[in-house]
Coordinates of C-alpha atoms in Angstrom, one line a residue:
M1 CA -11.5 11.0 -17.7
L2 CA -8.0 9.8 -16.9
E3 CA -5.0 11.9 -17.7
R4 CA -2.0 9.8 -18.6
A5 CA 1.3 10.9 -17.1
A6 CA 3.5 12.8 -19.5
S7 CA 6.6 10.8 -20.2
Q8 CA 8.9 13.7 -20.9
A9 CA 7.8 16.1 -18.1
S10 CA 10.4 17.9 -16.1
T11 CA 11.3 16.4 -12.7
S12 CA 12.9 19.4 -11.0
G13 CA 11.3 22.0 -8.9
R14 CA 8.0 22.0 -7.1
E15 CA 4.4 22.3 -8.2
N16 CA 1.5 23.6 -6.2
S17 CA -1.9 22.0 -6.3
Q18 CA -4.9 22.5 -4.1
G19 CA -2.9 24.1 -1.3
Y20 CA -0.2 21.5 -1.2
E21 CA 3.5 22.0 -2.0
I22 CA 4.8 19.0 -3.9
S23 CA 8.5 18.0 -3.9
A24 CA 10.2 15.4 -6.0
P25 CA 9.9 11.8 -4.5
S26 CA 13.5 12.1 -3.1
G27 CA 12.9 15.5 -1.6
E28 CA 11.2 16.6 1.6
P29 CA 7.8 15.1 2.6
I30 CA 4.8 17.0 1.3
Q31 CA 3.6 19.6 3.7
A32 CA -0.1 20.5 3.8
C33 CA -0.5 24.3 3.5
Q34 CA -4.3 24.0 4.0
R35 CA -6.9 21.4 4.3
P36 CA -8.1 19.9 1.0
P37 CA -11.5 21.0 -0.2
N38 CA -14.7 19.4 0.8
R39 CA -15.6 16.4 -1.4
V40 CA -19.1 16.1 -2.8
M41 CA -20.0 12.9 -4.8
R42 CA -23.1 11.5 -6.4
I43 CA -23.3 7.7 -6.0
N44 CA -26.3 5.9 -7.4
D45 CA -28.1 9.2 -7.6
Q46 CA -27.5 9.9 -3.9
R47 CA -25.6 13.0 -3.0
V48 CA -22.8 12.1 -0.6
Y49 CA -21.0 14.9 1.3
R50 CA -18.1 14.7 3.7
R51 CA -15.2 16.9 4.6
A52 CA -12.0 15.5 3.1
D53 CA -10.3 15.3 6.4
Q54 CA -13.0 13.2 8.0
E55 CA -13.5 9.5 7.9
M56 CA -16.7 7.9 6.4
V57 CA -18.2 4.5 7.1
G58 CA -21.4 3.2 5.6
L59 CA -23.3 2.7 2.4
A60 CA -24.5 5.0 -0.3
G61 CA -27.3 3.7 -2.6
G62 CA -26.5 0.1 -1.4
R63 CA -22.8 0.4 -2.4
P64 CA -19.8 0.6 0.0
V65 CA -18.4 4.0 0.8
Y66 CA -14.7 4.0 1.8
S67 CA -13.0 6.8 3.7
I68 CA -10.2 7.2 1.2
D69 CA -12.8 8.2 -1.5
Y70 CA -13.2 11.5 0.3
F71 CA -9.5 12.4 -0.1
T72 CA -8.5 14.3 -3.3
T73 CA -5.1 13.5 -4.7
V74 CA -2.4 16.1 -5.2
V75 CA -0.4 13.9 -7.6
T76 CA 0.5 15.5 -11.0
P77 CA 2.0 14.1 -14.3
R78 CA 5.3 15.7 -13.4
Y79 CA 5.3 14.0 -10.0
L80 CA 4.6 10.5 -11.6
T81 CA 7.4 11.1 -14.1
A82 CA 9.8 11.8 -11.2
L83 CA 8.5 8.7 -9.4
R84 CA 9.1 6.5 -12.5
E85 CA 12.7 7.7 -12.8
E86 CA 13.7 7.5 -9.1
F87 CA 12.2 4.0 -8.6
R88 CA 13.1 2.7 -12.0
I89 CA 9.5 1.7 -12.9
P90 CA 9.4 0.0 -16.4
D91 CA 7.8 1.7 -19.3
D92 CA 5.2 -1.1 -19.7
V93 CA 3.7 -0.1 -16.3
D94 CA 1.2 2.8 -16.8
L95 CA 1.1 5.5 -14.2
V96 CA -2.1 7.6 -14.5
V97 CA -3.2 10.7 -12.8
P98 CA -6.9 10.3 -11.8
G99 CA -9.5 12.7 -13.3
E100 CA -11.6 15.1 -11.3
N101 CA -14.5 12.7 -10.8
D102 CA -12.4 9.6 -10.2
I103 CA -12.2 8.0 -6.7
P104 CA -9.7 5.4 -5.4
S105 CA -12.1 2.5 -4.7
R106 CA -13.7 2.5 -8.3
L107 CA -11.2 2.4 -11.0
P108 CA -10.8 1.4 -14.7
P109 CA -10.6 -2.4 -15.5
G110 CA -7.1 -3.7 -15.1
Y111 CA -5.9 -0.8 -13.0
I112 CA -5.1 -0.5 -9.3
T113 CA -4.9 2.4 -6.9
L114 CA -1.5 3.0 -5.2
S115 CA 0.1 5.8 -3.1
V116 CA 3.4 7.5 -3.7
E117 CA 4.2 6.8 0.0
Y118 CA 4.2 3.0 -0.7
F119 CA 7.4 3.4 -2.8
R120 CA 9.2 5.2 0.0
D121 CA 8.2 2.2 2.2
G122 CA 9.8 -0.4 -0.1
L123 CA 7.2 -1.2 -2.8
C124 CA 8.5 -1.7 -6.3
L125 CA 6.8 -2.3 -9.6
P126 CA 6.2 -4.9 -10.9
F127 CA 5.2 -6.3 -7.5
H128 CA 7.7 -8.4 -5.7
H129 CA 6.4 -12.0 -5.7
Y130 CA 6.2 -12.1 -1.9
L131 CA 3.9 -9.1 -1.9
R132 CA 1.7 -10.7 -4.6
Q133 CA 1.3 -13.8 -2.5
A134 CA 0.7 -11.8 0.7
L135 CA -1.9 -9.5 -0.8
H136 CA -3.7 -12.5 -2.2
R137 CA -3.7 -14.2 1.2
L138 CA -4.8 -11.0 2.9
N139 CA -7.6 -10.6 0.3
V140 CA -7.3 -6.8 0.0
A141 CA -6.5 -4.4 -2.8
P142 CA -3.1 -2.6 -2.4
A143 CA -4.7 0.7 -1.4
Q144 CA -6.6 -0.9 1.5
L145 CA -3.3 -1.1 3.5
N146 CA -1.8 1.9 5.1
A147 CA 1.9 2.8 4.6
N148 CA 3.1 1.0 7.8
T149 CA 1.7 -2.3 6.6
Y150 CA 4.1 -2.2 3.6
R151 CA 7.0 -1.3 5.9
I152 CA 6.1 -4.3 8.1
L153 CA 5.5 -6.8 5.3
I154 CA 8.7 -6.1 3.5
S155 CA 10.8 -5.7 6.6
C156 CA 9.7 -9.0 7.9
F157 CA 10.4 -10.7 4.6
I158 CA 13.9 -9.3 4.4
L159 CA 14.7 -10.0 8.1
W160 CA 13.6 -13.7 7.8
T161 CA 15.5 -14.1 4.5
K162 CA 18.7 -12.5 6.0
H163 CA 18.8 -14.8 9.0
F164 CA 17.4 -18.1 7.6
A165 CA 18.2 -17.9 3.9
A166 CA 14.6 -18.9 3.1
E167 CA 11.4 -17.0 2.4
L168 CA 9.1 -16.1 5.2
P169 CA 6.1 -18.5 5.5
F170 CA 2.9 -16.6 5.7
R171 CA 1.8 -18.6 8.7
A172 CA 5.0 -17.5 10.4
F173 CA 4.2 -13.9 9.7
Q174 CA 0.7 -14.5 11.2
N175 CA 2.5 -15.5 14.4
L176 CA 4.2 -12.1 14.5
Y177 CA 1.3 -9.9 13.6
K178 CA -2.5 -10.0 13.4
M179 CA -4.6 -8.0 11.0
N180 CA -7.4 -5.7 12.1
S181 CA -9.8 -3.5 10.3
A182 CA -9.4 0.2 11.1
P183 CA -12.4 1.2 13.2
S184 CA -12.5 4.8 12.0
S185 CA -11.4 4.2 8.3
S186 CA -13.8 2.1 6.3
G187 CA -12.1 -0.3 4.1
F188 CA -8.6 0.0 5.6
Y189 CA -6.6 -2.6 7.5
Y190 CA -3.5 -2.6 9.7
F191 CA -1.1 -4.9 11.5
Q192 CA -0.7 -5.2 15.2
G193 CA 2.1 -7.2 16.9
F194 CA 1.1 -10.2 19.0
K195 CA 3.8 -9.5 21.6
G196 CA 4.3 -5.7 21.3
T197 CA 6.2 -4.0 18.5
F198 CA 8.2 -6.3 16.3
I199 CA 9.4 -4.2 13.4
T200 CA 10.6 -1.0 15.1
G201 CA 10.9 2.6 13.8
C202 CA 7.5 2.8 12.1
P203 CA 5.8 6.2 12.4
D204 CA 2.9 6.4 14.8
S205 CA 0.8 8.2 12.2
D206 CA 1.2 8.6 8.5
K207 CA -1.9 9.9 6.9
Q208 CA -0.5 11.9 4.0
F209 CA -0.4 8.8 1.8
K210 CA -4.2 9.2 1.4
H211 CA -3.6 12.5 -0.6
L212 CA -0.9 10.9 -2.8
W213 CA -3.0 8.2 -4.7
F214 CA -2.9 7.5 -8.4
Y215 CA -3.7 4.6 -10.8
A216 CA -1.3 2.0 -12.1
G217 CA -2.0 -0.2 -15.1
G218 CA -0.2 -2.4 -17.6
R219 CA 2.4 -4.9 -16.3
W220 CA 2.2 -3.6 -12.7
L221 CA 1.7 -7.1 -11.2
H222 CA 4.2 -9.3 -13.1
G223 CA 6.9 -8.2 -15.4
H224 CA 6.4 -11.0 -17.9
L225 CA 2.8 -12.1 -17.6
P226 CA -0.6 -10.3 -18.1
Y227 CA -2.8 -10.4 -15.0
N228 CA -5.0 -13.4 -16.1
D229 CA -1.9 -15.5 -16.7
V230 CA -0.4 -14.9 -13.3
P231 CA -0.8 -18.0 -11.0
P232 CA -4.0 -17.7 -9.0
S233 CA -2.1 -17.7 -5.7
E234 CA -0.3 -14.5 -6.7
R235 CA -3.2 -12.5 -8.2
V236 CA -3.6 -9.4 -6.2
P237 CA -7.3 -8.3 -5.7
L238 CA -8.2 -5.4 -8.0
V239 CA -11.2 -4.0 -6.2
F240 CA -11.8 -3.0 -2.5
R241 CA -13.2 -5.9 -0.5
R242 CA -13.5 -7.4 3.0
G243 CA -10.0 -8.5 4.1
Y244 CA -8.9 -11.6 5.8
V245 CA -8.7 -10.7 9.5
W246 CA -7.1 -13.0 12.2
T247 CA -6.8 -12.4 15.9
R248 CA -5.1 -15.6 17.0
A249 CA -1.7 -16.9 15.8
P250 CA -2.2 -20.1 13.8
H251 CA -0.4 -23.3 14.7
I252 CA 3.0 -23.7 13.1
Q253 CA 5.7 -26.4 13.3
E254 CA 8.1 -26.2 16.3
M255 CA 11.1 -25.5 14.1
T256 CA 9.3 -22.5 12.5
L257 CA 8.1 -21.3 15.9
A258 CA 11.6 -21.4 17.2
K259 CA 12.7 -19.2 14.3
V260 CA 9.9 -16.7 15.1
E261 CA 11.0 -16.5 18.7
A262 CA 14.7 -16.1 17.7
L263 CA 13.8 -13.0 15.6
R264 CA 11.9 -11.6 18.6
E265 CA 15.1 -11.8 20.6
L266 CA 17.0 -9.5 18.2
S267 CA 17.7 -6.0 19.4
D268 CA 15.5 -3.1 18.4
P269 CA 18.1 -1.7 15.9
E270 CA 18.3 -5.1 14.1
R271 CA 14.5 -5.0 13.7
N272 CA 14.4 -1.3 12.6
Q273 CA 12.5 -0.8 9.3
Q274 CA 14.8 2.0 8.3
G275 CA 17.8 -0.3 8.2
L276 CA 15.9 -3.1 6.5
L277 CA 14.1 -1.2 3.8
S278 CA 15.8 -0.4 0.6
R279 CA 15.3 -1.1 -3.1
S280 CA 18.5 -3.0 -3.3
S281 CA 17.3 -5.3 -0.5
L282 CA 14.2 -6.2 -2.4
E283 CA 16.0 -6.6 -5.7
E284 CA 18.3 -9.2 -4.1
H285 CA 15.3 -11.4 -3.5
S286 CA 13.3 -10.7 -6.7

């Protein structure tokens, strides 16, 4: 059963759940007081057991098992209410707390799995049109990307637009980063720079986003169109799947390549994600 977030819940104070201390989205990061409990699931009549702090790769009953499915969420209705208010999420976007038996990779029709951490990394709802196009090209559901991938995607878009007054071509992004599948986290993907670190200031490790997942429904993809009416090139995958992985930079026009190299010559502070990411920056290009 899904528990819909209470629209009038209080946003102040902290709420403890499963050993975690939860602050408002604008407050301090969540601190784990203890490890989450072991997760036991039954998939296709097969009992699947794994500690919640371990990764899992493989199949259960012929169906994929993803590592994030073994992480219980600590998100509550009060927390989602605070998230809606701070990040100005419209009322026609549903924010839903998963039920006890729900898992991130299998969700109700029309819903997606998101993490609270994505919003701190620049995500907004409804999805920015560039993110819609990028996730469609990457062929992954939103929750298959870790927090740093959103920092990188959005920072690159803003940096390119700021310097060239045009939107970042996807093939130009592919000359900056390659996408790999995470070897120890089934179903997850991450970006790696072709010539070292391009977007600077990203944390080396940020795993708490796996404990902050919830469901989003309604007009989460496009503010004015239902999912099936959104152009095919902007339809974000709803279910977990095999992503589009590339290990070589594709050919691009010389003028575009020159712009890519010009951005690489910028100083580290100019390419720092903390200075690039803000809701106002995204709204300027919506």
